[in-house]
Short mmCIF file of C-alpha atoms in Angstrom, two decimals:
data_model
loop_
_atom_site.label_atom_id
_atom_site.label_comp_id
_atom_site.label_asym_id
_atom_site.label_seq_id
_atom_site.Cartn_x
_atom_site.Cartn_y
_atom_site.Cartn_z
CA UNK A 22 -55.87 -11.75 18.28
CA UNK A 23 -53.38 -12.45 21.06
CA UNK A 24 -51.24 -14.55 18.66
CA UNK A 25 -51.39 -11.82 16.04
CA UNK A 26 -50.25 -9.28 18.61
CA UNK A 27 -47.33 -11.45 19.65
CA UNK A 28 -46.29 -12.00 16.03
CA UNK A 29 -46.51 -8.27 15.39
CA UNK A 30 -44.35 -7.57 18.45
CA UNK A 31 -41.76 -10.14 17.36
CA UNK A 32 -41.68 -8.74 13.84
CA UNK A 33 -41.27 -5.19 15.15
CA UNK A 34 -38.45 -6.28 17.47
CA UNK A 35 -36.68 -8.13 14.65
CA UNK A 36 -37.00 -5.09 12.40
CA UNK A 37 -35.60 -2.83 15.12
CA UNK A 38 -32.65 -5.17 15.62
CA UNK A 39 -31.94 -5.23 11.87
CA UNK A 40 -32.19 -1.44 11.67
CA UNK A 41 -29.82 -1.09 14.65
CA UNK A 42 -27.37 -3.51 13.03
CA UNK A 43 -27.53 -1.60 9.75
CA UNK A 44 -27.00 1.69 11.59
CA UNK A 45 -24.03 0.24 13.48
CA UNK A 46 -22.40 -0.91 10.23
CA UNK A 47 -23.07 2.41 8.55
CA UNK A 48 -21.62 4.39 11.45
CA UNK A 49 -18.11 3.26 10.54
CA UNK A 50 -18.53 4.48 6.99
CA UNK A 51 -19.74 8.05 7.36
CA UNK A 52 -17.79 11.18 6.39
CA UNK A 53 -17.96 12.21 10.06
CA UNK A 54 -16.05 9.07 11.02
CA UNK A 55 -13.62 9.37 8.10
CA UNK A 56 -12.84 12.93 9.15
CA UNK A 57 -11.35 11.55 12.39
CA UNK A 58 -8.67 9.79 10.33
CA UNK A 59 -7.28 13.01 8.91
CA UNK A 60 -3.83 14.23 9.97
CA UNK A 61 -1.68 17.27 9.23
CA UNK A 62 -0.47 15.12 6.34
CA UNK A 63 -2.85 12.50 4.92
CA UNK A 64 -1.96 10.01 2.17
CA UNK A 65 -3.41 6.92 0.55
CA UNK A 66 -1.54 3.69 -0.08
CA UNK A 67 -2.80 1.25 -2.74
CA UNK A 68 -1.21 -1.64 -4.61
CA UNK A 69 -1.85 -4.88 -6.49
CA UNK A 70 -4.52 -3.10 -8.46
CA UNK A 71 -4.39 -4.03 -12.12
CA UNK A 72 -7.48 -6.15 -12.80
CA UNK A 73 -9.11 -3.99 -15.50
CA UNK A 74 -11.73 -2.92 -12.98
CA UNK A 75 -12.85 -6.46 -12.13
CA UNK A 76 -13.18 -8.18 -8.75
CA UNK A 77 -13.22 -5.36 -6.18
CA UNK A 78 -11.00 -2.91 -8.05
CA UNK A 79 -13.67 -0.52 -9.28
CA UNK A 80 -15.71 -0.40 -6.03
CA UNK A 81 -12.54 0.22 -4.00
CA UNK A 82 -11.45 2.92 -6.44
CA UNK A 83 -14.84 4.61 -6.04
CA UNK A 84 -14.55 4.32 -2.25
CA UNK A 85 -11.13 5.96 -2.34
CA UNK A 86 -12.70 8.84 -4.23
CA UNK A 87 -15.65 9.21 -1.85
CA UNK A 88 -13.41 9.13 1.21
CA UNK A 89 -11.13 11.61 -0.52
CA UNK A 90 -13.92 14.17 -0.45
CA UNK A 91 -13.50 14.19 3.34
CA UNK A 92 -9.83 13.30 3.81
CA UNK A 93 -8.33 15.36 0.94
CA UNK A 94 -5.21 13.14 0.67
CA UNK A 95 -2.03 14.74 -0.59
CA UNK A 96 -1.14 11.76 -2.77
CA UNK A 97 -1.51 8.07 -3.48
CA UNK A 98 1.45 5.80 -2.73
CA UNK A 99 1.19 3.08 -5.40
CA UNK A 100 3.28 0.21 -4.04
CA UNK A 101 3.57 -1.89 -7.18
CA UNK A 102 1.59 -4.23 -9.43
CA UNK A 103 -0.61 -1.50 -10.79
CA UNK A 104 -0.53 -3.70 -13.90
CA UNK A 105 -1.25 -7.43 -13.90
CA UNK A 106 -0.14 -9.75 -15.38
CA UNK A 107 2.73 -9.03 -17.76
CA UNK A 108 3.31 -5.37 -17.03
CA UNK A 109 3.01 -2.86 -19.86
CA UNK A 110 4.91 -2.65 -23.12
CA UNK A 111 4.95 1.11 -23.71
CA UNK A 112 3.50 4.40 -22.52
CA UNK A 113 0.72 3.84 -25.09
CA UNK A 114 -0.25 0.40 -23.83
CA UNK A 115 -4.08 0.26 -23.50
CA UNK A 116 -3.64 -1.20 -20.01
CA UNK A 117 -2.90 2.32 -18.80
CA UNK A 118 -6.55 3.09 -19.55
CA UNK A 119 -8.21 -0.12 -18.32
CA UNK A 120 -6.05 -0.66 -15.21
CA UNK A 121 -5.57 2.94 -14.14
CA UNK A 122 -6.89 6.06 -15.86
CA UNK A 123 -10.50 4.96 -16.33
CA UNK A 124 -10.70 3.20 -12.97
CA UNK A 125 -9.25 5.87 -10.65
CA UNK A 126 -11.30 8.60 -12.27
CA UNK A 127 -12.88 10.29 -9.24
CA UNK A 128 -11.97 14.00 -9.05
CA UNK A 129 -10.39 13.46 -5.60
CA UNK A 130 -7.96 10.96 -7.13
CA UNK A 131 -6.61 13.50 -9.62
CA UNK A 132 -3.66 14.00 -7.29
CA UNK A 133 -0.06 12.88 -7.47
CA UNK A 134 0.51 9.12 -7.54
CA UNK A 135 3.98 8.04 -6.40
CA UNK A 136 4.61 4.49 -7.70
CA UNK A 137 7.21 1.77 -7.41
CA UNK A 138 7.51 -1.19 -9.74
CA UNK A 139 6.21 -4.55 -8.59
CA UNK A 140 7.19 -7.94 -9.90
CA UNK A 141 4.41 -7.77 -12.50
CA UNK A 142 5.75 -4.49 -13.87
CA UNK A 143 9.10 -6.27 -14.19
CA UNK A 144 7.49 -8.78 -16.52
CA UNK A 145 7.20 -5.97 -19.04
CA UNK A 146 8.93 -2.70 -19.93
CA UNK A 147 9.84 -1.05 -16.63
CA UNK A 148 11.32 2.02 -18.31
CA UNK A 149 7.88 2.70 -19.80
CA UNK A 150 6.46 2.72 -16.26
CA UNK A 151 8.86 5.54 -15.41
CA UNK A 152 8.33 7.33 -18.73
CA UNK A 153 4.58 7.45 -18.18
CA UNK A 154 5.38 10.39 -15.91
CA UNK A 155 5.79 12.38 -19.15
CA UNK A 156 2.29 11.38 -20.27
CA UNK A 157 0.12 11.59 -17.16
CA UNK A 158 0.22 14.67 -14.95
CA UNK A 159 -0.61 12.65 -11.85
CA UNK A 160 1.87 9.78 -12.39
CA UNK A 161 5.04 10.96 -10.62
CA UNK A 162 7.93 8.50 -10.86
CA UNK A 163 11.28 10.24 -11.31
CA UNK A 164 13.31 7.01 -11.18
CA UNK A 165 13.19 3.39 -9.98
CA UNK A 166 13.91 4.49 -6.43
CA UNK A 167 13.51 7.97 -4.98
CA UNK A 168 12.16 9.83 -1.97
CA UNK A 169 9.61 12.55 -1.38
CA UNK A 170 9.31 14.88 1.62
CA UNK A 171 5.83 16.06 2.61
CA UNK A 172 5.35 19.07 4.86
CA UNK A 173 2.21 20.63 6.34
CA UNK A 174 1.34 22.55 9.51
CA UNK A 175 4.81 21.99 10.95
CA UNK A 176 4.76 18.20 10.38
CA UNK A 177 7.23 16.55 8.01
CA UNK A 178 7.26 13.03 6.54
CA UNK A 179 9.92 11.46 4.33
CA UNK A 180 8.64 8.59 2.19
CA UNK A 181 11.44 6.49 0.70
CA UNK A 182 10.39 4.49 -2.36
CA UNK A 183 12.58 1.48 -3.11
CA UNK A 184 12.78 -0.96 -6.04
CA UNK A 185 12.59 -4.41 -4.49
CA UNK A 186 12.27 -6.79 -7.46
CA UNK A 187 15.94 -6.51 -8.53
CA UNK A 188 17.03 -7.14 -4.92
CA UNK A 189 15.55 -10.65 -5.01
CA UNK A 190 17.61 -13.38 -6.64
CA UNK A 191 14.79 -15.41 -8.12
CA UNK A 192 13.76 -12.48 -10.32
CA UNK A 193 17.33 -11.67 -11.35
CA UNK A 194 17.89 -15.32 -12.24
CA UNK A 195 14.82 -15.52 -14.50
CA UNK A 196 15.63 -13.04 -17.30
CA UNK A 197 13.22 -14.66 -19.75
CA UNK A 198 10.32 -13.61 -17.48
CA UNK A 199 11.79 -10.55 -15.74
CA UNK A 200 14.13 -9.09 -18.39
CA UNK A 201 14.92 -5.82 -16.61
CA UNK A 202 15.63 -7.20 -13.12
CA UNK A 203 19.22 -8.33 -13.56
CA UNK A 204 20.14 -5.07 -15.33
CA UNK A 205 19.79 -3.10 -12.09
CA UNK A 206 22.71 -2.32 -9.78
CA UNK A 207 21.94 -3.75 -6.31
CA UNK A 208 24.89 -2.09 -4.56
CA UNK A 209 24.03 1.34 -5.97
CA UNK A 210 20.48 1.14 -4.65
CA UNK A 211 21.51 -0.10 -1.21
CA UNK A 212 24.05 2.70 -0.91
CA UNK A 213 21.38 5.20 -1.94
CA UNK A 214 18.97 3.86 0.69
CA UNK A 215 21.69 4.14 3.33
CA UNK A 216 22.48 7.75 2.40
CA UNK A 217 18.82 8.72 2.18
CA UNK A 218 18.06 7.37 5.66
CA UNK A 219 21.24 8.77 7.18
CA UNK A 220 20.33 12.26 5.98
CA UNK A 221 16.66 12.07 7.05
CA UNK A 222 15.68 14.73 9.59
CA UNK A 223 11.91 14.63 9.20
CA UNK A 224 9.46 13.86 11.99
CA UNK A 225 8.61 10.52 10.38
CA UNK A 226 10.28 8.21 7.89
CA UNK A 227 8.31 5.58 5.99
CA UNK A 228 9.95 3.17 3.55
CA UNK A 229 7.80 1.69 0.79
CA UNK A 230 8.64 -1.27 -1.43
CA UNK A 231 6.63 -3.91 -3.21
CA UNK A 232 7.97 -7.03 -1.45
CA UNK A 233 7.69 -7.85 2.27
CA UNK A 234 10.43 -8.29 4.81
CA UNK A 235 8.04 -10.27 7.02
CA UNK A 236 4.72 -11.79 5.94
CA UNK A 237 2.68 -14.94 6.01
CA UNK A 238 2.35 -16.14 2.43
CA UNK A 239 2.19 -19.08 0.08
CA UNK A 240 4.82 -17.34 -2.04
CA UNK A 241 8.48 -18.35 -1.98
CA UNK A 242 9.95 -17.54 1.44
CA UNK A 243 13.31 -16.94 -0.26
CA UNK A 244 11.96 -13.54 -1.34
CA UNK A 245 11.71 -12.46 2.31
CA UNK A 246 15.09 -13.95 3.13
CA UNK A 247 16.71 -11.82 0.43
CA UNK A 248 14.91 -8.73 1.74
CA UNK A 249 16.02 -9.44 5.31
CA UNK A 250 19.58 -10.06 4.21
CA UNK A 251 19.98 -6.98 2.02
CA UNK A 252 17.42 -4.35 3.02
CA UNK A 253 16.52 -4.85 6.67
CA UNK A 254 20.01 -4.05 8.08
CA UNK A 255 19.97 -0.72 6.24
CA UNK A 256 16.49 0.14 7.51
CA UNK A 257 17.53 -0.61 11.09
CA UNK A 258 20.86 1.21 10.96
CA UNK A 259 19.80 4.75 11.88
CA UNK A 260 16.80 3.92 14.11
CA UNK A 261 14.57 6.39 12.29
CA UNK A 262 12.32 4.21 10.10
CA UNK A 263 8.85 4.08 11.65
CA UNK A 264 7.13 1.79 9.13
CA UNK A 265 8.18 -0.45 6.28
CA UNK A 266 5.10 -0.85 4.07
CA UNK A 267 4.67 -3.13 1.08
CA UNK A 268 2.14 -5.02 -1.01
CA UNK A 269 2.61 -8.23 -3.04
CA UNK A 270 0.82 -10.64 -0.65
CA UNK A 271 -2.77 -9.44 -1.32
CA UNK A 272 -3.94 -9.17 2.28
CA UNK A 273 -3.51 -6.97 5.34
CA UNK A 274 -0.77 -7.81 7.82
CA UNK A 275 0.85 -5.91 10.69
CA UNK A 276 3.95 -7.58 12.07
CA UNK A 277 6.10 -6.39 14.96
CA UNK A 278 9.20 -8.34 15.89
CA UNK A 279 10.73 -8.28 19.37
CA UNK A 280 13.67 -5.88 19.64
CA UNK A 281 12.86 -4.15 16.34
CA UNK A 282 11.47 -0.60 16.36
CA UNK A 283 10.07 -0.90 12.82
CA UNK A 284 6.43 -1.85 12.21
CA UNK A 285 6.16 -4.10 9.15
CA UNK A 286 2.95 -3.52 7.21
CA UNK A 287 1.53 -5.47 4.28
CA UNK A 288 -1.15 -3.46 2.49
CA UNK A 289 -3.93 -5.54 0.98
CA UNK A 290 -4.78 -5.70 -2.72
CA UNK A 291 -6.99 -3.00 -4.14
CA UNK A 292 -8.70 -5.61 -6.29
CA UNK A 293 -8.34 -9.34 -5.52
CA UNK A 294 -7.32 -10.44 -2.00
CA UNK A 295 -6.13 -13.78 -0.56
CA UNK A 296 -6.42 -15.75 2.67
CA UNK A 297 -3.95 -15.12 5.48
CA UNK A 298 -2.94 -16.72 8.78
CA UNK A 299 -1.04 -15.24 11.76
CA UNK A 300 2.66 -16.01 12.17
CA UNK A 301 5.34 -15.05 14.69
CA UNK A 302 5.08 -11.32 15.29
CA UNK A 303 1.59 -10.92 13.84
CA UNK A 304 -0.32 -8.09 15.51
CA UNK A 305 -3.18 -8.20 13.00
CA UNK A 306 -4.08 -9.84 9.71
CA UNK A 307 -7.12 -9.88 7.44
CA UNK A 308 -8.01 -11.39 4.07
CA UNK A 309 -10.18 -8.38 3.16
CA UNK A 310 -9.25 -6.32 0.07
CA UNK A 311 -8.83 -2.58 0.45
CA UNK A 312 -6.26 0.18 0.89
CA UNK A 313 -4.63 2.19 3.65
CA UNK A 314 -4.83 5.75 4.88
CA UNK A 315 -1.63 7.19 6.36
CA UNK A 316 -2.05 10.20 8.66
CA UNK A 317 0.80 12.08 10.33
CA UNK A 318 0.94 14.74 13.01
CA UNK A 319 4.01 16.04 14.81
CA UNK A 320 3.81 13.43 17.57
CA UNK A 321 1.73 10.64 16.02
CA UNK A 322 1.79 8.56 12.85
CA UNK A 323 -1.17 6.30 12.04
CA UNK A 324 -1.73 3.81 9.26
CA UNK A 325 -5.39 2.81 8.96
CA UNK A 326 -6.23 -0.41 7.11
CA UNK A 327 -9.50 0.20 5.25
CA UNK A 328 -11.75 -2.55 3.90
CA UNK A 329 -13.93 -2.28 0.80
CA UNK A 330 -16.85 -0.84 2.80
CA UNK A 331 -14.78 1.99 4.24
CA UNK A 332 -14.40 0.54 7.73
CA UNK A 333 -11.12 0.72 9.64
CA UNK A 334 -10.05 -2.86 10.27
CA UNK A 335 -6.86 -2.07 12.18
CA UNK A 336 -4.66 0.90 13.07
CA UNK A 337 -0.88 0.95 13.26
CA UNK A 338 0.06 3.75 15.65
CA UNK A 339 3.49 5.28 16.27
CA UNK A 340 3.94 8.00 18.89
CA UNK A 341 6.75 10.22 20.09
CA UNK A 342 7.06 12.86 22.79
#
């Protein structure tokens, strides 16, 4: 009897520990906790999505919808590669259904999506990516690069969307794979970015492109070198860019370089993620798939990296007086 009693006590203790562990995990995933992420302006950022619902794409899409019931995001920033692998051929391409419309179908995701083209879109018909704005009410892409100002409760945010694939030589020099890349005017876009940042008077400025300026990756480092040579000096010129956010690498990274006010963020894939290691300047990195929540108030800007269970893995915080 004494042995039975001890076994019963051990079993009860083990069960209590498991229940406590389960409760602890769940605590980071409740609407009450998600509500704390909300700002005067709240947005989603998602990228590297197009897997026809496979891998983690559909569960993450459903999570975005469930969290949206609490957060009520104003929009989704779609930072490229909505379509793997060879882009789309027309506005009637069935990939629009299997990669996008039927996957992001939650009522809370029937909001404006502001996209940029990724390298995979450049494998196909990039003009059709823009023209899809005439087909889908929620797909809002006025041109290859553009900006949008958000305003709520006295807080303003300017999001500058840039077209990075044509700025990178290896894409321009491979017209058989990326036919539209070399057709784009690099100087015109860089001048536009300069003017757009020079004129920015909002509380916060975020620049979004598909390719990183800094990131740990197995991909060709020449891509980052081109971005640092062409884009980074423009972003640094007026000292008003808070965050440069991108995708492409399929993991979460937050990099801060000494003497640079900009926080460099890589947003993980919303479908299939990859391994990552820290490099110089790494504040945080994770191989988890997911998306980000961006929340702005007058004096604080936060970017929350969210994993596929809804937990906040890391927060990028910018403050001002």
